[in-house]
PDB file of C-alpha atoms in Angstrom:
ATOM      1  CA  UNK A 845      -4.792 115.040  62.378  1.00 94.00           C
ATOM      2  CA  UNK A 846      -1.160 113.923  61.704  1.00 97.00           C
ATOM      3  CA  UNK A 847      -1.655 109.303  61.495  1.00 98.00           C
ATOM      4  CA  UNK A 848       0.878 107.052  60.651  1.00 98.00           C
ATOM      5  CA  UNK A 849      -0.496 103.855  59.261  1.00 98.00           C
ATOM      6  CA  UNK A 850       0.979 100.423  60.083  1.00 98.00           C
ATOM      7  CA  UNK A 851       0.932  97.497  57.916  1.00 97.00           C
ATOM      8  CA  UNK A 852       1.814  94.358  57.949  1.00 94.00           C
ATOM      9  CA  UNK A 853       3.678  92.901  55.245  1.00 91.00           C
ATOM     10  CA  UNK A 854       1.156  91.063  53.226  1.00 89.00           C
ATOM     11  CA  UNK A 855      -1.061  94.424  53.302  1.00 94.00           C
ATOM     12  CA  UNK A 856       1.789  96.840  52.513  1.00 95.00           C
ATOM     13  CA  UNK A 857       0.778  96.728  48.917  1.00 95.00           C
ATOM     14  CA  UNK A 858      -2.538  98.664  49.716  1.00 94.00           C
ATOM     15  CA  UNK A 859      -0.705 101.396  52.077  1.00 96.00           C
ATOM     16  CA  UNK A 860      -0.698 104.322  49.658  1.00 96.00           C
ATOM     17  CA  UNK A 861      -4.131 103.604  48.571  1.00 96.00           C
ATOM     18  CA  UNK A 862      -5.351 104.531  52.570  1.00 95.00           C
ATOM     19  CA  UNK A 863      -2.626 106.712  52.833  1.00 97.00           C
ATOM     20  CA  UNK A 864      -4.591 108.873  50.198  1.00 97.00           C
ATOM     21  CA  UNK A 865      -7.929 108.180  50.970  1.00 95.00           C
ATOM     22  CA  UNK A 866      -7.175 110.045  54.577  1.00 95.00           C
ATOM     23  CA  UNK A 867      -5.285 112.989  52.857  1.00 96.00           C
ATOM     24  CA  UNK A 868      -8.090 113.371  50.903  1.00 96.00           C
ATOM     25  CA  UNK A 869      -9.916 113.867  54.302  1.00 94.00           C
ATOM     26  CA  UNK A 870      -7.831 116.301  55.128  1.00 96.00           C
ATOM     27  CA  UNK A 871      -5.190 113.919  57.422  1.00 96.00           C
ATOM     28  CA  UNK A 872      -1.433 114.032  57.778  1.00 97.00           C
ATOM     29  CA  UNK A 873      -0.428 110.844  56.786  1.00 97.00           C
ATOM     30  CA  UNK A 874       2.820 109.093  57.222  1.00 98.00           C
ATOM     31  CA  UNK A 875       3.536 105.272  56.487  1.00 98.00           C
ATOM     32  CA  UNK A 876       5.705 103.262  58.739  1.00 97.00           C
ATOM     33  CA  UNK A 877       8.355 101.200  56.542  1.00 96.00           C
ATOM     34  CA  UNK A 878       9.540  98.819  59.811  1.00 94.00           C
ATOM     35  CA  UNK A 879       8.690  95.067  59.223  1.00 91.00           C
ATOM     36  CA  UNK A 880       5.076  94.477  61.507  1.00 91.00           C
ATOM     37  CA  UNK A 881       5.236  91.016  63.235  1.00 90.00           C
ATOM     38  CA  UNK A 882       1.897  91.298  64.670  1.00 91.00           C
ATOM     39  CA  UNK A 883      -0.453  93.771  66.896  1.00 93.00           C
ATOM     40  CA  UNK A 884       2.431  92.716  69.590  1.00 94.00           C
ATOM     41  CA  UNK A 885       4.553  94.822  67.379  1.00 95.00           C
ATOM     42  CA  UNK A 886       3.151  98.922  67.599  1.00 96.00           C
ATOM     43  CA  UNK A 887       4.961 101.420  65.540  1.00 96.00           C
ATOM     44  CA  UNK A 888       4.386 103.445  68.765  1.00 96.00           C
ATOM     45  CA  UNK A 889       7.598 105.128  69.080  1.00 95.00           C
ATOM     46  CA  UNK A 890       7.643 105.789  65.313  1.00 96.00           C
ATOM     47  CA  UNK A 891       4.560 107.834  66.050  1.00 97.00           C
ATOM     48  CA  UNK A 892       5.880 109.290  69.214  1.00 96.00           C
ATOM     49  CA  UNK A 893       9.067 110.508  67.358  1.00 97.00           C
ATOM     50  CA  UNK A 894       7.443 112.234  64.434  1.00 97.00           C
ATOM     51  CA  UNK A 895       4.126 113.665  66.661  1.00 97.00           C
ATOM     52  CA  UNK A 896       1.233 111.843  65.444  1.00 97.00           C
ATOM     53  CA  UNK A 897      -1.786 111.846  67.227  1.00 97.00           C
ATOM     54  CA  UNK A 898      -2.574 108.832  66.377  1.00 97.00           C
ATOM     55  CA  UNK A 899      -1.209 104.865  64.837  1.00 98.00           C
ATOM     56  CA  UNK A 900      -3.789 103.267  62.803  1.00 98.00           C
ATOM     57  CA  UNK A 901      -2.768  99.454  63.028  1.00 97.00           C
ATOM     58  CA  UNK A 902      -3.854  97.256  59.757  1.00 97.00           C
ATOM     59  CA  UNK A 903      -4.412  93.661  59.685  1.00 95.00           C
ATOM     60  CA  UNK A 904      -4.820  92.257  63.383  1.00 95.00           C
ATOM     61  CA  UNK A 905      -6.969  92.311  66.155  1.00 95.00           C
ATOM     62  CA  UNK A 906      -6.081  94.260  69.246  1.00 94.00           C
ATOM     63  CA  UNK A 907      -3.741  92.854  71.607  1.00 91.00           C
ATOM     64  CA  UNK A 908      -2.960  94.544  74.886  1.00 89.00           C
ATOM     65  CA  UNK A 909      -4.085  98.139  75.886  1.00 91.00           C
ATOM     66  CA  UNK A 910      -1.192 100.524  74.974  1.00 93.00           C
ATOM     67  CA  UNK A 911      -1.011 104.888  76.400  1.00 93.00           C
ATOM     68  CA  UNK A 912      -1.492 105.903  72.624  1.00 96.00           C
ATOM     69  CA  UNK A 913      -4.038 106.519  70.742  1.00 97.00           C
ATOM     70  CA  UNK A 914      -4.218 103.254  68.231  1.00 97.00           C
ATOM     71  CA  UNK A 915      -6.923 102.427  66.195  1.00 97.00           C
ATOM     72  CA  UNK A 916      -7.231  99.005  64.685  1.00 97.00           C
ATOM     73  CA  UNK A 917      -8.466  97.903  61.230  1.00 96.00           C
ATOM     74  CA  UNK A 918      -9.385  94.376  61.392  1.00 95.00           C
ATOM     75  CA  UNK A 919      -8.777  92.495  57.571  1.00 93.00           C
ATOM     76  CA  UNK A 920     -11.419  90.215  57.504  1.00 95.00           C
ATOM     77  CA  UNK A 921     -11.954  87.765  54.444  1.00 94.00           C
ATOM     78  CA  UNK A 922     -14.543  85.365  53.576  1.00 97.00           C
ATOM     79  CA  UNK A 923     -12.938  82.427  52.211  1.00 97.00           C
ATOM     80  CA  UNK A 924     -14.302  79.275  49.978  1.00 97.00           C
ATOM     81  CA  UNK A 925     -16.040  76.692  52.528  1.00 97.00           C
ATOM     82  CA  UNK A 926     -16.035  73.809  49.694  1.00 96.00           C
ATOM     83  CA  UNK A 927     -12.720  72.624  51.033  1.00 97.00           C
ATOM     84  CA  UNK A 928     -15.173  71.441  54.318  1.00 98.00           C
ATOM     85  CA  UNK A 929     -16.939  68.458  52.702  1.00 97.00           C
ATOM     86  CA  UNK A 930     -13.422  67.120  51.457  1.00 96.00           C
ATOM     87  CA  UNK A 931     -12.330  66.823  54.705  1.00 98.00           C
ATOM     88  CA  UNK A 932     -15.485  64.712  56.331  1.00 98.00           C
ATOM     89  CA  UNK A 933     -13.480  62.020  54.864  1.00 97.00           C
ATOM     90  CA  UNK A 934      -9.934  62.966  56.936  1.00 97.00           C
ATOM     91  CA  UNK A 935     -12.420  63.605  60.292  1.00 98.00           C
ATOM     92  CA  UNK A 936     -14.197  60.276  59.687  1.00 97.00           C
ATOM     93  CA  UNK A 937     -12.517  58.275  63.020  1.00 97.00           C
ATOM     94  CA  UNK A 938     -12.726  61.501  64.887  1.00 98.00           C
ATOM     95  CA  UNK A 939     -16.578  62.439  67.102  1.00 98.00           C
ATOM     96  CA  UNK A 940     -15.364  65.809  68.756  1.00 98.00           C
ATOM     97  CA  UNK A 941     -13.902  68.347  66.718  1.00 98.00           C
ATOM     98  CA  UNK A 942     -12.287  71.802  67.853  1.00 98.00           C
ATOM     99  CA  UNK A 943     -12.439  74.496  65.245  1.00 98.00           C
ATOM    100  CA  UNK A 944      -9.648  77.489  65.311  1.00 98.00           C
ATOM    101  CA  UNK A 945      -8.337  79.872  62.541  1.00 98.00           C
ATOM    102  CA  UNK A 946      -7.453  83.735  62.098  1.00 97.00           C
ATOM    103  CA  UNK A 947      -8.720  87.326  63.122  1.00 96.00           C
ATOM    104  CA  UNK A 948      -9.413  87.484  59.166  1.00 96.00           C
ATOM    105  CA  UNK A 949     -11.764  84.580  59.246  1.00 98.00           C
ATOM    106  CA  UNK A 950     -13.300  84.189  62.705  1.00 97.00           C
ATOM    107  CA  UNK A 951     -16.607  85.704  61.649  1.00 98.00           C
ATOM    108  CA  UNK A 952     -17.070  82.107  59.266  1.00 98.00           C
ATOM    109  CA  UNK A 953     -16.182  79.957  62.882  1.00 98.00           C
ATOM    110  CA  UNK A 954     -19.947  79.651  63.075  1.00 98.00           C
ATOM    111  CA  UNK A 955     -20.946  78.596  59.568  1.00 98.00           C
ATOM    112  CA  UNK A 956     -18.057  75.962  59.954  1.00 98.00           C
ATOM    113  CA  UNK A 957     -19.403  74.480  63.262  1.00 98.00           C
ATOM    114  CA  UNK A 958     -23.114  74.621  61.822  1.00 98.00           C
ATOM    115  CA  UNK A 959     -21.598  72.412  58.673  1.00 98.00           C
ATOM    116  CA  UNK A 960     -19.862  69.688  60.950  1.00 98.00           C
ATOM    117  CA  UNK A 961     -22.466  69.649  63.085  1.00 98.00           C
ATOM    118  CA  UNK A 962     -25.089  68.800  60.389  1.00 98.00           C
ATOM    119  CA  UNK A 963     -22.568  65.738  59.202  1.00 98.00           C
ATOM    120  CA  UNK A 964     -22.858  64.778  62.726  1.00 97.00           C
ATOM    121  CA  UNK A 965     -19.832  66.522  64.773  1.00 98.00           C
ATOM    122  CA  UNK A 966     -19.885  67.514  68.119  1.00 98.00           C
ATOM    123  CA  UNK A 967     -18.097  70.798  67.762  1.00 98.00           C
ATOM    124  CA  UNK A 968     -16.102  72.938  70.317  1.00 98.00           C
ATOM    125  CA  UNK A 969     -14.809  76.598  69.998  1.00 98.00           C
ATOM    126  CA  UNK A 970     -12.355  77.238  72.864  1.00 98.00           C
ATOM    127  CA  UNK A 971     -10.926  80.617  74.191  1.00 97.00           C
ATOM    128  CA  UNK A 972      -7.922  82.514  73.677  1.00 96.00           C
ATOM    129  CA  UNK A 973      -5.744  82.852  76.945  1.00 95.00           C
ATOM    130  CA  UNK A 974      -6.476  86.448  76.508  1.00 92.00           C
ATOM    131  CA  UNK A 975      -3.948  88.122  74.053  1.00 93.00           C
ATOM    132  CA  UNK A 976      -6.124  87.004  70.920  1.00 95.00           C
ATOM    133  CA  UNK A 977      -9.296  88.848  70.862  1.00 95.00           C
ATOM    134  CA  UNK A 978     -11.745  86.691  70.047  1.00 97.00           C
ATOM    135  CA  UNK A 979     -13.145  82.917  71.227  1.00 97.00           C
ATOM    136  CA  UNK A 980     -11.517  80.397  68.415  1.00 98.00           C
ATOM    137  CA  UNK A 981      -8.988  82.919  67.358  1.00 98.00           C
ATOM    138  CA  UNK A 982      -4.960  81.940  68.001  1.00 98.00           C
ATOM    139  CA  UNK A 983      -2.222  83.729  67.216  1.00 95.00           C
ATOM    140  CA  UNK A 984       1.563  82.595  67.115  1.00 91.00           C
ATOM    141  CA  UNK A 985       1.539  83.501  71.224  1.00 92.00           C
ATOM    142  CA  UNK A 986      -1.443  82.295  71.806  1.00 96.00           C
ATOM    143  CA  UNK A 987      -3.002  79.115  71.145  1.00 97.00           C
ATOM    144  CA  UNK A 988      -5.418  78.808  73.949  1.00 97.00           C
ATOM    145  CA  UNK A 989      -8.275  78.293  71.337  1.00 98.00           C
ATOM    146  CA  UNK A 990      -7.240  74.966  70.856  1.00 98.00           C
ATOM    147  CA  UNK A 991      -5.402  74.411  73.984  1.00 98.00           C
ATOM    148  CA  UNK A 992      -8.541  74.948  76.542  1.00 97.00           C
ATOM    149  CA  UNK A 993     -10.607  72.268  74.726  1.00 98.00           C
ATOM    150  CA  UNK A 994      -7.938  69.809  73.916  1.00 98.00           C
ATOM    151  CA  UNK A 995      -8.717  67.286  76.955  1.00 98.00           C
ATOM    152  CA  UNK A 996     -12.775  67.577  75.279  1.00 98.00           C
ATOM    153  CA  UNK A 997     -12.515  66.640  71.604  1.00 98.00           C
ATOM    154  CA  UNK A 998     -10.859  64.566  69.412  1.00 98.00           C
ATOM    155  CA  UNK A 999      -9.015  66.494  66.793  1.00 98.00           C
ATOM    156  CA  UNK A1000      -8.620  69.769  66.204  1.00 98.00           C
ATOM    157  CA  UNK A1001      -9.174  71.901  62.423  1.00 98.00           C
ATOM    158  CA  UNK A1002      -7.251  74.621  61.348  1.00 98.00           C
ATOM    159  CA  UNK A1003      -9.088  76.448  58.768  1.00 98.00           C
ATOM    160  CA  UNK A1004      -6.881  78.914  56.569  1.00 97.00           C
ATOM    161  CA  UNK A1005      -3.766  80.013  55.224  1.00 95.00           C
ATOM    162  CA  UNK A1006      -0.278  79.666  56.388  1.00 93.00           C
ATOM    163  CA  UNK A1007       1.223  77.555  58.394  1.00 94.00           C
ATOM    164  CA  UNK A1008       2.352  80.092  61.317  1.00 93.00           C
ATOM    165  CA  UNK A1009      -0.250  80.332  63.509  1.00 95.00           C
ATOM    166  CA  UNK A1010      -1.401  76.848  63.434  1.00 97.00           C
ATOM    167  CA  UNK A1011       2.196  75.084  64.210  1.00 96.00           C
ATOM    168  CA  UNK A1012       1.758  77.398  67.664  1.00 95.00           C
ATOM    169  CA  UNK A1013      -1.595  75.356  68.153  1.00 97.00           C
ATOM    170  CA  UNK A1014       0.092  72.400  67.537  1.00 97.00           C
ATOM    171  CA  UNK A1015       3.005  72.355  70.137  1.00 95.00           C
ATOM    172  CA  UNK A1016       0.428  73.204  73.163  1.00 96.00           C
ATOM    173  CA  UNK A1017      -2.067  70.146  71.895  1.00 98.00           C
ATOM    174  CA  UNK A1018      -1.724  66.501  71.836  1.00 97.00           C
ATOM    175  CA  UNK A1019      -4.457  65.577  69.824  1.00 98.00           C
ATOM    176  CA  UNK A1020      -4.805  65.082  66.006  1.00 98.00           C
ATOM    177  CA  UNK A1021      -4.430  68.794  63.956  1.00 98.00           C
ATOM    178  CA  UNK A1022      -5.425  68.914  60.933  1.00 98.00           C
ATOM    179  CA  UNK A1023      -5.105  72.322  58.716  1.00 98.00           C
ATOM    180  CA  UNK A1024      -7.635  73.466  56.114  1.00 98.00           C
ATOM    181  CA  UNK A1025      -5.959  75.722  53.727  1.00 98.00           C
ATOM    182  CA  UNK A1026      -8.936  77.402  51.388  1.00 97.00           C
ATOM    183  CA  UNK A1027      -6.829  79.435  49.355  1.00 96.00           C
ATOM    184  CA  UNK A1028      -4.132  76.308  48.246  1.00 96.00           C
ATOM    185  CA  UNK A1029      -6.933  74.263  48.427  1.00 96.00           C
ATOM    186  CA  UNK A1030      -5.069  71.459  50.672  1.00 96.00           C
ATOM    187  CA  UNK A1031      -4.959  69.734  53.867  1.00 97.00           C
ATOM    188  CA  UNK A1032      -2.341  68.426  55.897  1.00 97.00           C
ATOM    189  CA  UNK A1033      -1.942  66.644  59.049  1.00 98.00           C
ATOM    190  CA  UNK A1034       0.450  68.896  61.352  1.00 97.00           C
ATOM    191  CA  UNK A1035       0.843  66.295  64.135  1.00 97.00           C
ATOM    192  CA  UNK A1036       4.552  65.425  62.612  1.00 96.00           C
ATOM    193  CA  UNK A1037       5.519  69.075  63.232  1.00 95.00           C
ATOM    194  CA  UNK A1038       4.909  68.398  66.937  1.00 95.00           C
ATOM    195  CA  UNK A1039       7.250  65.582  67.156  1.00 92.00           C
ATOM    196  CA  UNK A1040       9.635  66.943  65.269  1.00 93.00           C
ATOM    197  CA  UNK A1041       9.401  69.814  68.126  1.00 93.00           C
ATOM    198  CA  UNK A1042      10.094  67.638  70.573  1.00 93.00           C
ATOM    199  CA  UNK A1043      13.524  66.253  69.381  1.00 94.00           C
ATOM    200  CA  UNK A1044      14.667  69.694  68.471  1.00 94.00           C
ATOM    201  CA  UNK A1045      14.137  70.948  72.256  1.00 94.00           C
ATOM    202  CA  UNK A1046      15.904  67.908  73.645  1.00 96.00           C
ATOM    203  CA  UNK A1047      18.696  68.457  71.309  1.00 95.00           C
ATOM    204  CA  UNK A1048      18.945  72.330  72.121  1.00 96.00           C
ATOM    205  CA  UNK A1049      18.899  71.751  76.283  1.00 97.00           C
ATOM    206  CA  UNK A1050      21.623  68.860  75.345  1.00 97.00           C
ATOM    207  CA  UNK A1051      23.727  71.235  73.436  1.00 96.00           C
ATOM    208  CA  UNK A1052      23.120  74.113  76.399  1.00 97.00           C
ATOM    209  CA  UNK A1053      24.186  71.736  79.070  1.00 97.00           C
ATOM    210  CA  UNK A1054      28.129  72.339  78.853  1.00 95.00           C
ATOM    211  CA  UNK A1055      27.088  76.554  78.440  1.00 97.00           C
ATOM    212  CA  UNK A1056      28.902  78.932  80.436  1.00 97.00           C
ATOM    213  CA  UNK A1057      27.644  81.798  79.368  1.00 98.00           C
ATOM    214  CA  UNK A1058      24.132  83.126  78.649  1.00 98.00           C
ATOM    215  CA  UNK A1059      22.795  85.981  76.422  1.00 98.00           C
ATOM    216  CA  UNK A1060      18.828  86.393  77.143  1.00 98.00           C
ATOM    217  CA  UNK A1061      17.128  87.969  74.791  1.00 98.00           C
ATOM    218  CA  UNK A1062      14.362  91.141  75.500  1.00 98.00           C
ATOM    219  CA  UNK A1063      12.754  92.957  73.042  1.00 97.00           C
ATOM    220  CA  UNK A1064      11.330  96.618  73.182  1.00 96.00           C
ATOM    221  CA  UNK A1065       8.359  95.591  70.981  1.00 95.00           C
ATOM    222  CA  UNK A1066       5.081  96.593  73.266  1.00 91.00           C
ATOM    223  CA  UNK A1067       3.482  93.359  73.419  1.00 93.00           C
ATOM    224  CA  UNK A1068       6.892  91.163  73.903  1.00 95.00           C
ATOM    225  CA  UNK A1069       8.603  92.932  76.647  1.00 95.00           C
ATOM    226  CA  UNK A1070       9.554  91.780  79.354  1.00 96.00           C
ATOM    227  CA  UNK A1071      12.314  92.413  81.465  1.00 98.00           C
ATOM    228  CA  UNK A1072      10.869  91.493  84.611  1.00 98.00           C
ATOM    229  CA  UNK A1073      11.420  87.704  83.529  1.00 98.00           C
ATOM    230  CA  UNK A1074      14.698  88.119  82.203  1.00 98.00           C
ATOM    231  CA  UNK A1075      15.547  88.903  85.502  1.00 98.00           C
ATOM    232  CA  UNK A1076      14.145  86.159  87.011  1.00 98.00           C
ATOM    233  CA  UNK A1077      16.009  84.260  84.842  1.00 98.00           C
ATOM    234  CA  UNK A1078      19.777  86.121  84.907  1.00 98.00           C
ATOM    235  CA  UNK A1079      19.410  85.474  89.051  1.00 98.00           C
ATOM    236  CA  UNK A1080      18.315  82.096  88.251  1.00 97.00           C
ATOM    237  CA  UNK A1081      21.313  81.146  86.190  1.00 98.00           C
ATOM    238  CA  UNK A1082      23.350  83.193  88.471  1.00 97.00           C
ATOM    239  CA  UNK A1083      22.202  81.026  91.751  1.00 96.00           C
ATOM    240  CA  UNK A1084      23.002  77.759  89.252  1.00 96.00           C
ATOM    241  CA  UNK A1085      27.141  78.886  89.029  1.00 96.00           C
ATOM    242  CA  UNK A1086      26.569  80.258  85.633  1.00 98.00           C
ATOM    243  CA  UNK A1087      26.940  83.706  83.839  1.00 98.00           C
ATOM    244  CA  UNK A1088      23.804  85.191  82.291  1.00 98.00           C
ATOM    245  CA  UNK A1089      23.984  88.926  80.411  1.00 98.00           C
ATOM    246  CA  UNK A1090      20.450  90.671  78.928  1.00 98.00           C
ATOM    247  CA  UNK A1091      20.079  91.218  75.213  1.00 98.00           C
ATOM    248  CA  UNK A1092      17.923  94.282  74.191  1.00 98.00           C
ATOM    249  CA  UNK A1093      16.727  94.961  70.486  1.00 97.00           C
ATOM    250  CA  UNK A1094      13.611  95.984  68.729  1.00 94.00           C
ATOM    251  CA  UNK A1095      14.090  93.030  66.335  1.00 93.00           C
ATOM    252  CA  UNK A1096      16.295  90.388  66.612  1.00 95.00           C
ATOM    253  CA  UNK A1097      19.236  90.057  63.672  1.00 94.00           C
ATOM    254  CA  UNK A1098      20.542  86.437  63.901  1.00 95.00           C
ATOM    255  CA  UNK A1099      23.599  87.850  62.440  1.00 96.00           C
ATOM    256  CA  UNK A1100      24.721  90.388  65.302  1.00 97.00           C
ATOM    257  CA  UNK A1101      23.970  87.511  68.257  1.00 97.00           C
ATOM    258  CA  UNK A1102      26.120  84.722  65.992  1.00 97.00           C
ATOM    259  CA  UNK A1103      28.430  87.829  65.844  1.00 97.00           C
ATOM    260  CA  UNK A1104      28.530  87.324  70.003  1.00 97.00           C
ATOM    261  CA  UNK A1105      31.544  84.542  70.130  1.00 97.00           C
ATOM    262  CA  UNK A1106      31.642  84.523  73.045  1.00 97.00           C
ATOM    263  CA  UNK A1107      27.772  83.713  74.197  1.00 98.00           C
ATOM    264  CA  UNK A1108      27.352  80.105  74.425  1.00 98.00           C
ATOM    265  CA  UNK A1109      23.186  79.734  74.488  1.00 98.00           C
ATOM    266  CA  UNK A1110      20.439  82.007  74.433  1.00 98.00           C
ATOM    267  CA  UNK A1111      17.508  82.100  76.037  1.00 98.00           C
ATOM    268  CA  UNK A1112      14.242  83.269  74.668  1.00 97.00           C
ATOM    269  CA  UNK A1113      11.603  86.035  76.689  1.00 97.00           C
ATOM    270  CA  UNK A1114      10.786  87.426  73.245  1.00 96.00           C
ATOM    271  CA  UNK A1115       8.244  86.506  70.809  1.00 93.00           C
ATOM    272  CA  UNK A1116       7.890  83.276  71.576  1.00 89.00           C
ATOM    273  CA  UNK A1117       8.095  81.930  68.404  1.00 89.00           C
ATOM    274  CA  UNK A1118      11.999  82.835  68.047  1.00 89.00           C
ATOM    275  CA  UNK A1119      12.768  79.191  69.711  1.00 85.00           C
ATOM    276  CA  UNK A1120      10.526  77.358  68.242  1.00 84.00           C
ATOM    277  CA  UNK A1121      11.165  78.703  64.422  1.00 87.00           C
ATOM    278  CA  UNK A1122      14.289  80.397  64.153  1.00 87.00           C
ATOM    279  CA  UNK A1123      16.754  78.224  66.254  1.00 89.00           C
ATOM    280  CA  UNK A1124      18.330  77.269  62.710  1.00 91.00           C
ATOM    281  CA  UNK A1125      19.660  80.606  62.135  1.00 93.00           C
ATOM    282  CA  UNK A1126      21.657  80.862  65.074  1.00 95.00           C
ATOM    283  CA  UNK A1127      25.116  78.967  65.739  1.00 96.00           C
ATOM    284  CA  UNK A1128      24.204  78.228  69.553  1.00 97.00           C
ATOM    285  CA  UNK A1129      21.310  77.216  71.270  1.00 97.00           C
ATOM    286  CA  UNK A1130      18.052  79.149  72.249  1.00 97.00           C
ATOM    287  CA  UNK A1131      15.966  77.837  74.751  1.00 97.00           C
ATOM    288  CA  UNK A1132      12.545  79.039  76.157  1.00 96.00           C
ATOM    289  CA  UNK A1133      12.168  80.001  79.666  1.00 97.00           C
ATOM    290  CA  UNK A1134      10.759  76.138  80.081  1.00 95.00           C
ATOM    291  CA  UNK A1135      13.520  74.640  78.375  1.00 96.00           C
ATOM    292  CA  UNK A1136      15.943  76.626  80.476  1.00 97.00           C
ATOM    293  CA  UNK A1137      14.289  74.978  83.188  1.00 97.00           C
ATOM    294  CA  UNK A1138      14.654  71.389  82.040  1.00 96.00           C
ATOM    295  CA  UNK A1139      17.985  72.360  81.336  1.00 97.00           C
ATOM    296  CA  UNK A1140      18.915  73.451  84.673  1.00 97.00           C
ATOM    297  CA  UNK A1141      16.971  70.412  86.812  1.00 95.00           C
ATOM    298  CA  UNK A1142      19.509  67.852  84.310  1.00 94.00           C
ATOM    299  CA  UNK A1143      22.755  69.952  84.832  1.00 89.00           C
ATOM    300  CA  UNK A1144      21.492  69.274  89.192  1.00 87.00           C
TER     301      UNK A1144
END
C-alpha cells in the first residue's frame, strides 16, 4: 500500500524510524514535510496528489470524519503524578475541582480524580463540545472540557505540558486555572492570561472601528474551513456601509497579509487561535467573528 505519514512537529524526529518499520512490511511510504497544526490540519491533498491509499496521522486524536482513508496514531504518555500532592497546597481554598489535559494524557484523568478525591475534592470531568475526542480532553478549538462544568466547581487544573491548549481553556472560563506542568515540574496560575485577553480584544475592536476595508481570512485546512461564515460575515459588513474581501490560504504568512496595504482589519474564521495568539504579528487588527460583532453594535 502506498501511506504517507503525518507528523506533527514535536514527533517529526521519530518519522523515518515508522517510515521504515512499514517498508519493512512491504509499504510505500512517503513523509509529509508541511508544518501539522493539529488533526484539524490533514495532509489530505498531499496524499491525494501523490496517490496514496492512505494518511496515517501521528500525535492527535481524531477530529472530524474526512472522505479518505486516515488512520490515527494516538501518542499517549504517562507522566510523573508527584507534582499532584504539591499542589493540595495551591487548591487549599478551592472544594470543586475540574480536571482537563491532553489526548497524550487523558488515560491518567482517572488516577488524578481518584488522588483529589482521597484529599477530599469533589472532582468534575466535563465534555468536549465535540471536536476533541474524549470527555476531559481540550484542544486549542475546543475547550468545552472545562467550559461545560465551569458554573459547578471552583477551579479548574490543567495537568501537562505547554501552555497552548490550556490558555484556550482559560478565555471560555471564569473561574481560577491553575496548570500542572509534570515535565518542568511547575505550576502557574493562568487567570492573568485571561485578563490580559480581555484588554487586547477591546483594544483590537477600538483600533477596527475607523476600518474601511476588511480582509477575512479562510483557510483550506479540513477541519478550519469555512466559507459559509465568511460569507455571512462579507454581507454583514457589506449591509454595515463597509467593504469586506475573502482571504484563502492553507497557512497563514503574517508577512503576505501585512504585505496587503491596503486592508485595514482582518477578521478571523480560521483556527481560532490566530486572534487570540498571533494578533502581534500583524500591523492591523484581527478580530474574531464575536469581536466583529462588538465592533459593529459600537460603530451603530
Amino acid at each position: 500500500m502506498k501511506v504517507l505519514l503525518q507528523f506533527p512537529e514535536g514527533l517529526k524526529q521519530y518519522a523515518l524510524e515508522y517510515a521504515k518499520k512499514l517498508e519493512g512490511k512491504g509499504d510505500e511510504v512517503m513523509i509529509s514535510a508541511s508544518p501539522s497544526f493539529g488533526a484539524c490540519d490533514l495532509a489530505i491533498d498531499e496524499a491525494k496528489k501523490v496517490g496514496a491509499e492512505k494518511l496515517i496521522h501521528f500525535g492527535h486524536a481524531e477530529f472530524m470524519k474526512v472522505d479518505f482513508n486516515v488512520e490515527y496514531v494516538e501518542y499517549r504518555i504517562d507522566a510523573d503524578l508527584s507534582m499532584l500532592e504539591k499542589s493540595l497546597e495551591e487548591l487549599k481554598p478551592y472544594k470543586k475541582l475540574g480536571i482537563v489535559t491532553t489526548v497524550q494524557h487523558v488515560q491518567q484523568l482517572e488516577k488524578i480524580k481518584e488522588f483529589y478525591e482521597k484529599n477530599g475534592k469533589e472532582v468534575l470531568i466535563g465534555k468536549p463540545y465535540g471536536l476533541a475526542k474524549y470527555s476531559g480532553q481540550i484542544l486549542g478549538c475546543d475547550p468545552g472540557s472545562a467550559a461545560s462544568i465551569d458554573n459547578d466547581v471552583d477551579a479548574h487544573i490543567y495537568f501537562g505540558g505547554g501552555l497552548f491548549h490550556p490558555l484556550g481553556a482559560v478565555y471560555a472560563t471564569k473561574k481560577p486555572f491553575l496548570a500542572i506542568d509534570p515535565f518542568a515540574k511547575k505550576m502557574e496560575w493562568l487567570d492573568r492570561y485571561r485578563e490580559k485577553r480581555k484588554g487586547i480584544e477591546k483594544a483590537m475592536i477600538i483600533r477596527a472601528l475607523e476600518a474601511r476595508n476588511f480582509g477575512i481570512l479562510v483557510s483550506t485546512k479540513t477541519g478550519q474551513y469555512n466559507m459559509k461564515l465568511a460569507e455571512i460575515i462579507k454581507e454583514k459588513l457589506g449591509k454595515s456601509g463597509l467593504y469586506a474581501t475573502i482571504l484563502i490560504a492553507n497557512t497563514f504568512d503574517f508577512d503576505s497579509l501585512n504585505n496587503m496595504l491596503e486592508i485595514e482589519a482582518f477578521v478571523n474564521t480560521a483556527c481560532p487561535r490566530l486572534a487570540t495568539d498571533d494578533y502581534e504579528r500583524l500591523r492591523k487588527p484581527i478580530l474574531t467573528p464575536a469581536m466583529l460583532e462588538d465592533m459593529l453594535k459600537m460603530k451603530k
